[in-house]
PDB file of C-alpha atoms in Angstrom:
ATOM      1  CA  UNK W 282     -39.921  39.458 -10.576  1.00 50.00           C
ATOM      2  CA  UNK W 283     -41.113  36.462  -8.717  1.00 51.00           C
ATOM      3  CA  UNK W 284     -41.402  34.735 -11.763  1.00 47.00           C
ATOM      4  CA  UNK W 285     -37.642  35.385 -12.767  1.00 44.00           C
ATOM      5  CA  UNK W 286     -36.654  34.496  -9.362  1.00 43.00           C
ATOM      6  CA  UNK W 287     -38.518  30.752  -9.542  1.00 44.00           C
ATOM      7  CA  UNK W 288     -36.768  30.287 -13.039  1.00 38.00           C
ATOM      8  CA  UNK W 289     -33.007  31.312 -11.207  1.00 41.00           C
ATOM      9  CA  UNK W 290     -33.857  28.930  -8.763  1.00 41.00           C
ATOM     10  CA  UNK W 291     -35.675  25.856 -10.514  1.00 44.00           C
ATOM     11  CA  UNK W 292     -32.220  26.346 -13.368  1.00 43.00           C
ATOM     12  CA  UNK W 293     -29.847  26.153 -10.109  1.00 43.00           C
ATOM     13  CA  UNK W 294     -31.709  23.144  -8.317  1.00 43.00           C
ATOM     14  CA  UNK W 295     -31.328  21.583 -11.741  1.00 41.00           C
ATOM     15  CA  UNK W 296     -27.473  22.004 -11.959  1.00 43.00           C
ATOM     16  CA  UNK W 297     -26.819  21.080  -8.655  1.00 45.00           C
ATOM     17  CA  UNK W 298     -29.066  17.913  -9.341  1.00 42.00           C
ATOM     18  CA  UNK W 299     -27.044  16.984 -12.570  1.00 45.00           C
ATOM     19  CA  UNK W 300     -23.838  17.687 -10.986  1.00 48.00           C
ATOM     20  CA  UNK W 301     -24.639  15.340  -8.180  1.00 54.00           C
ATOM     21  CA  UNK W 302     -24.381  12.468 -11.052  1.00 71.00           C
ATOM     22  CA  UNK W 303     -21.469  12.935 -12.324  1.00 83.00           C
ATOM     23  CA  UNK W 304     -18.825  11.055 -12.015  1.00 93.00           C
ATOM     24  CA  UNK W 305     -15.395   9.006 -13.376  1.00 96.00           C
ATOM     25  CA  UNK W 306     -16.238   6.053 -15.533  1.00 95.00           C
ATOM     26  CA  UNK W 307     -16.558   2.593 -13.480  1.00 94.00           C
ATOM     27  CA  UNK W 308     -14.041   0.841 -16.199  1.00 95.00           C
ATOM     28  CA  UNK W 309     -11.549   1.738 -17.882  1.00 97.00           C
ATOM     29  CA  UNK W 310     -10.633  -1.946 -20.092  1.00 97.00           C
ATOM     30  CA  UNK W 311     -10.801  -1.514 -23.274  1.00 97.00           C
ATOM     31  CA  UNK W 312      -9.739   2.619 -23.884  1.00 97.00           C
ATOM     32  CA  UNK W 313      -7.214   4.207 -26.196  1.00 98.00           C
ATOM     33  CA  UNK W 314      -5.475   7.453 -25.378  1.00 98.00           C
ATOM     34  CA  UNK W 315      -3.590   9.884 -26.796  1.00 98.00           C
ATOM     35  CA  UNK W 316      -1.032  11.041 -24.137  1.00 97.00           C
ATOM     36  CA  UNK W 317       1.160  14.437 -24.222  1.00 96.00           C
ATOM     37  CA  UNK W 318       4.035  13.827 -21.874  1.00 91.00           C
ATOM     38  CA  UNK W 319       7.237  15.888 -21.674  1.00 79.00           C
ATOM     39  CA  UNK W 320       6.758  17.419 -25.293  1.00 82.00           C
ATOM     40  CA  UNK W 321       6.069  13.732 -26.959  1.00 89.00           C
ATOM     41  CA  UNK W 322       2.724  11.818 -27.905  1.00 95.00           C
ATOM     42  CA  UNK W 323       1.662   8.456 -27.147  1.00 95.00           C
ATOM     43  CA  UNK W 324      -0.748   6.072 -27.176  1.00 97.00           C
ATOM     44  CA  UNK W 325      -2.334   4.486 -23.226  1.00 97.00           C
ATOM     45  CA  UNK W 326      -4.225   1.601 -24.392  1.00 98.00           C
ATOM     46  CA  UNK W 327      -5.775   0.137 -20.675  1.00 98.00           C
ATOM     47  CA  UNK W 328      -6.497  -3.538 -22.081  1.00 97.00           C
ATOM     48  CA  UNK W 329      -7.846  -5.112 -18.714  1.00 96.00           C
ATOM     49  CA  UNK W 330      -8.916  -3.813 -15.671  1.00 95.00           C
ATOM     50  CA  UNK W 331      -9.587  -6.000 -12.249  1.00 92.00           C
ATOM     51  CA  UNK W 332     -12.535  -7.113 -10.039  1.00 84.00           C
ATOM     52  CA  UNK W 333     -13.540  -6.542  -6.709  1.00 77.00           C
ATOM     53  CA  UNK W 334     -12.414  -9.097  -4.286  1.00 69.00           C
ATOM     54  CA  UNK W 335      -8.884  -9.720  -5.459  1.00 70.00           C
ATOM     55  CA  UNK W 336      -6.404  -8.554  -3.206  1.00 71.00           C
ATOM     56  CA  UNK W 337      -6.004  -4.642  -2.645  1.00 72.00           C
ATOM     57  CA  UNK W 338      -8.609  -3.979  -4.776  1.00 75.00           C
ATOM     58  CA  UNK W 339     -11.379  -3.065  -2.329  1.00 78.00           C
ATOM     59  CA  UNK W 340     -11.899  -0.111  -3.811  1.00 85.00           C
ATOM     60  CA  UNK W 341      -9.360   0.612  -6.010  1.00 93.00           C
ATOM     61  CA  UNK W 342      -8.755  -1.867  -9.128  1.00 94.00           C
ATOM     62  CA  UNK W 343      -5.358  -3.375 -10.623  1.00 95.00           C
ATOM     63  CA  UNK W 344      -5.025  -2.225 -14.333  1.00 96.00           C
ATOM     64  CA  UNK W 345      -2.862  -3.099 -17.200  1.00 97.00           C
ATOM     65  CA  UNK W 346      -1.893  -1.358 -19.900  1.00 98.00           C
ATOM     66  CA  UNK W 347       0.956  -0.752 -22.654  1.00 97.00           C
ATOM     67  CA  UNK W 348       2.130   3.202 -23.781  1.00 95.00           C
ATOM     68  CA  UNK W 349       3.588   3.025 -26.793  1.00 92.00           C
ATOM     69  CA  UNK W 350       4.880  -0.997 -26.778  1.00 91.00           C
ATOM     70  CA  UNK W 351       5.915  -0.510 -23.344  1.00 93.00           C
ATOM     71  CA  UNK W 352       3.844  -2.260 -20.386  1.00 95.00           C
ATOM     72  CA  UNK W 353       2.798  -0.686 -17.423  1.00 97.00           C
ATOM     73  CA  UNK W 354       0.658  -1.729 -14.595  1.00 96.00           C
ATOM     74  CA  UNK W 355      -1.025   0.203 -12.059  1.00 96.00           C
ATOM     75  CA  UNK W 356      -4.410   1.103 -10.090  1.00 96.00           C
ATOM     76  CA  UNK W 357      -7.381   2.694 -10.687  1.00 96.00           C
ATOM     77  CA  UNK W 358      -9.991   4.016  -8.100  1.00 95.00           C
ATOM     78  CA  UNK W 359     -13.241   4.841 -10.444  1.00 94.00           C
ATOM     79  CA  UNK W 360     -14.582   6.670  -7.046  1.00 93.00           C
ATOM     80  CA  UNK W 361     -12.577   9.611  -7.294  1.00 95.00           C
ATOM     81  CA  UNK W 362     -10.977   8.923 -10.749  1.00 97.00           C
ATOM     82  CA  UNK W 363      -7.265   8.400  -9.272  1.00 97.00           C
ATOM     83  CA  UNK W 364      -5.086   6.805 -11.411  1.00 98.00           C
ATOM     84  CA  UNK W 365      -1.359   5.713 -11.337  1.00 98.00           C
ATOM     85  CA  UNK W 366       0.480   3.767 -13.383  1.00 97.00           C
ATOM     86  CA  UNK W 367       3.921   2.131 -13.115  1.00 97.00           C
ATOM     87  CA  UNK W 368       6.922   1.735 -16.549  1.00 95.00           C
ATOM     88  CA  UNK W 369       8.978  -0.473 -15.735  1.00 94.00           C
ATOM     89  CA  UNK W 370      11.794  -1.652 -17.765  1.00 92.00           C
ATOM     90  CA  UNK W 371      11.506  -4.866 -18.947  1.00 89.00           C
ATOM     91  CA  UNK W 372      15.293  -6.421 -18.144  1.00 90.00           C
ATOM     92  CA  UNK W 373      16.115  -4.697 -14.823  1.00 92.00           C
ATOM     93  CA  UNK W 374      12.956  -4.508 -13.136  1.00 90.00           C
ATOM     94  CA  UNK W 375      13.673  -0.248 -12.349  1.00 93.00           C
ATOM     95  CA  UNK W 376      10.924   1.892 -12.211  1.00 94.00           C
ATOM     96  CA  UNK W 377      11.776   3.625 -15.587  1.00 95.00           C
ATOM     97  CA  UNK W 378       8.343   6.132 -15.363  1.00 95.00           C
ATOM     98  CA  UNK W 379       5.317   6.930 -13.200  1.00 97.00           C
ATOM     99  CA  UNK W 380       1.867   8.316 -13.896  1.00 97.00           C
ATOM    100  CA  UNK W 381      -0.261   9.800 -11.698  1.00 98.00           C
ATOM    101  CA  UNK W 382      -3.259  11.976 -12.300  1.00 98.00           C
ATOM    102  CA  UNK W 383      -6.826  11.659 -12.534  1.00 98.00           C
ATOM    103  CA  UNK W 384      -9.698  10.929 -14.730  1.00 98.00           C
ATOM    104  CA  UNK W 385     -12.807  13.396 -16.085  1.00 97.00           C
ATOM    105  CA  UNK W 386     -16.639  12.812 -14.767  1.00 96.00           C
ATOM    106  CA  UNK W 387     -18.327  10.976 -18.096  1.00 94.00           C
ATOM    107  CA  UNK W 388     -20.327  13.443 -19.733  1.00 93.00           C
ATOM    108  CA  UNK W 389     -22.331  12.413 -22.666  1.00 91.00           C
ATOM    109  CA  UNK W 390     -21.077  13.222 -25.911  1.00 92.00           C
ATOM    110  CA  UNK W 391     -17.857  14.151 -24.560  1.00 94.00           C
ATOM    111  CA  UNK W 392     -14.360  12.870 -24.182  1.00 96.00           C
ATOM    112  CA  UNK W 393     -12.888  11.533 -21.173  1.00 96.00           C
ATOM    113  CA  UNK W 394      -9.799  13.360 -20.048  1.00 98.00           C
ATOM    114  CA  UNK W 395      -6.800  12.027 -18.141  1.00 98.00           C
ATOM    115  CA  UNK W 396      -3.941  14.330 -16.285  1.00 98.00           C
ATOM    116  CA  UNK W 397      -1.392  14.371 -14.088  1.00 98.00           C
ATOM    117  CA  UNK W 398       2.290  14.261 -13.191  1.00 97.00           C
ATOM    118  CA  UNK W 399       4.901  12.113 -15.155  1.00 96.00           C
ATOM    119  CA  UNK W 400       7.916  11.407 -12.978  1.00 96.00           C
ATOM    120  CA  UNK W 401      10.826  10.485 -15.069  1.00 94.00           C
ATOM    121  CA  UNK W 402      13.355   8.436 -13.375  1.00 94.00           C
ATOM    122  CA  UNK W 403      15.996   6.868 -16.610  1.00 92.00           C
ATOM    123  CA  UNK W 404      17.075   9.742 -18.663  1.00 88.00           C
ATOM    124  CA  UNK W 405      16.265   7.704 -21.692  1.00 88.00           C
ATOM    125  CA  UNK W 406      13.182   8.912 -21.128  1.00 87.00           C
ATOM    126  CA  UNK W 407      13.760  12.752 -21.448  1.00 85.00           C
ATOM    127  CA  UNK W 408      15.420  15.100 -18.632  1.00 90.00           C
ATOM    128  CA  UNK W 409      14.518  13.033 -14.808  1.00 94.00           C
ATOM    129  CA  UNK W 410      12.767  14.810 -13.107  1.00 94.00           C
ATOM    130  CA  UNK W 411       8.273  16.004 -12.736  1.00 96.00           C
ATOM    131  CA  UNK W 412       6.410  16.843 -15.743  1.00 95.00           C
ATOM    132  CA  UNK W 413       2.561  17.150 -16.552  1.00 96.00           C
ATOM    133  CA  UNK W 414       0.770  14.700 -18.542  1.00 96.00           C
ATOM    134  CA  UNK W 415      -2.691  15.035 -20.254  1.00 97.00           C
ATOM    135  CA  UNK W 416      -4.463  12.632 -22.325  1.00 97.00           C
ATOM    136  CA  UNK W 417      -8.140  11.964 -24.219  1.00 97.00           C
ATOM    137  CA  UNK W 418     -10.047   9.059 -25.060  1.00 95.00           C
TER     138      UNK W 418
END
């Protein structure tokens, strides 16, 4: 019984250790998802992500990215995974769609997910109004 015991205990120090590491990737330049938003699939390609030390971004980072050929730019803070991004429409400057979710702990050999809310604010885009958004890498 003792012996049974040590094993329950040595397997949960173990998973508590492991889970302690964990955690969102530090970068996100240079990934390619597939996004499900309001019954439609796109592609998030994040093509360059910012330092420390510009402005804002003491600990949260300046991204920029295109879904579908659309640009978008937003933030990224790789300590808790929080991510946001901004559509806006090219001519008129309007916020046309927002992203906000967060991103998976890396776990070797496995995807990284992405999800969220998708506000919708030009009807182009579908019915305005809150939707949920998921994506992989």
């Amino acid at each position: 019984m003792k012996t049974i015991y040590r094993l329950a205990l040595a397997a949960a120090a173990l998973l508590g250790a492991s889970a302690g590491f964990a955690a969102p990737p530090a970068n996100l330049a240079g990934t390619t998802w597939t996004v499900q938003a309001n019954r439609s699939s796109e592609q998030l390609v994040i093509t360059n992500q910012g330092g420390p030390g510009a402005p804002g971004a003491l600990t949260c980072r300046v991204i920029v990215a295109t879904i579908g050929i659309a640009p978008v730019r937003g933030w990224y803070c790789a300590a808790t995974g929080r991510i946001h991004l901004l559509h806006k429409n090219l001519d008129s400057g309007l916020t046309v769609r927002v992203f906000s979710g967060h991103v998976s702990d890396e776990v070797i050999g496995q995807p990284l997910y992405m999800a969220g809310t998708l506000a919708i604010h030009n009807a182009v885009f579908g019915d305005l109004g809150e939707y949920n958004f998921s994506a992989v890498n």
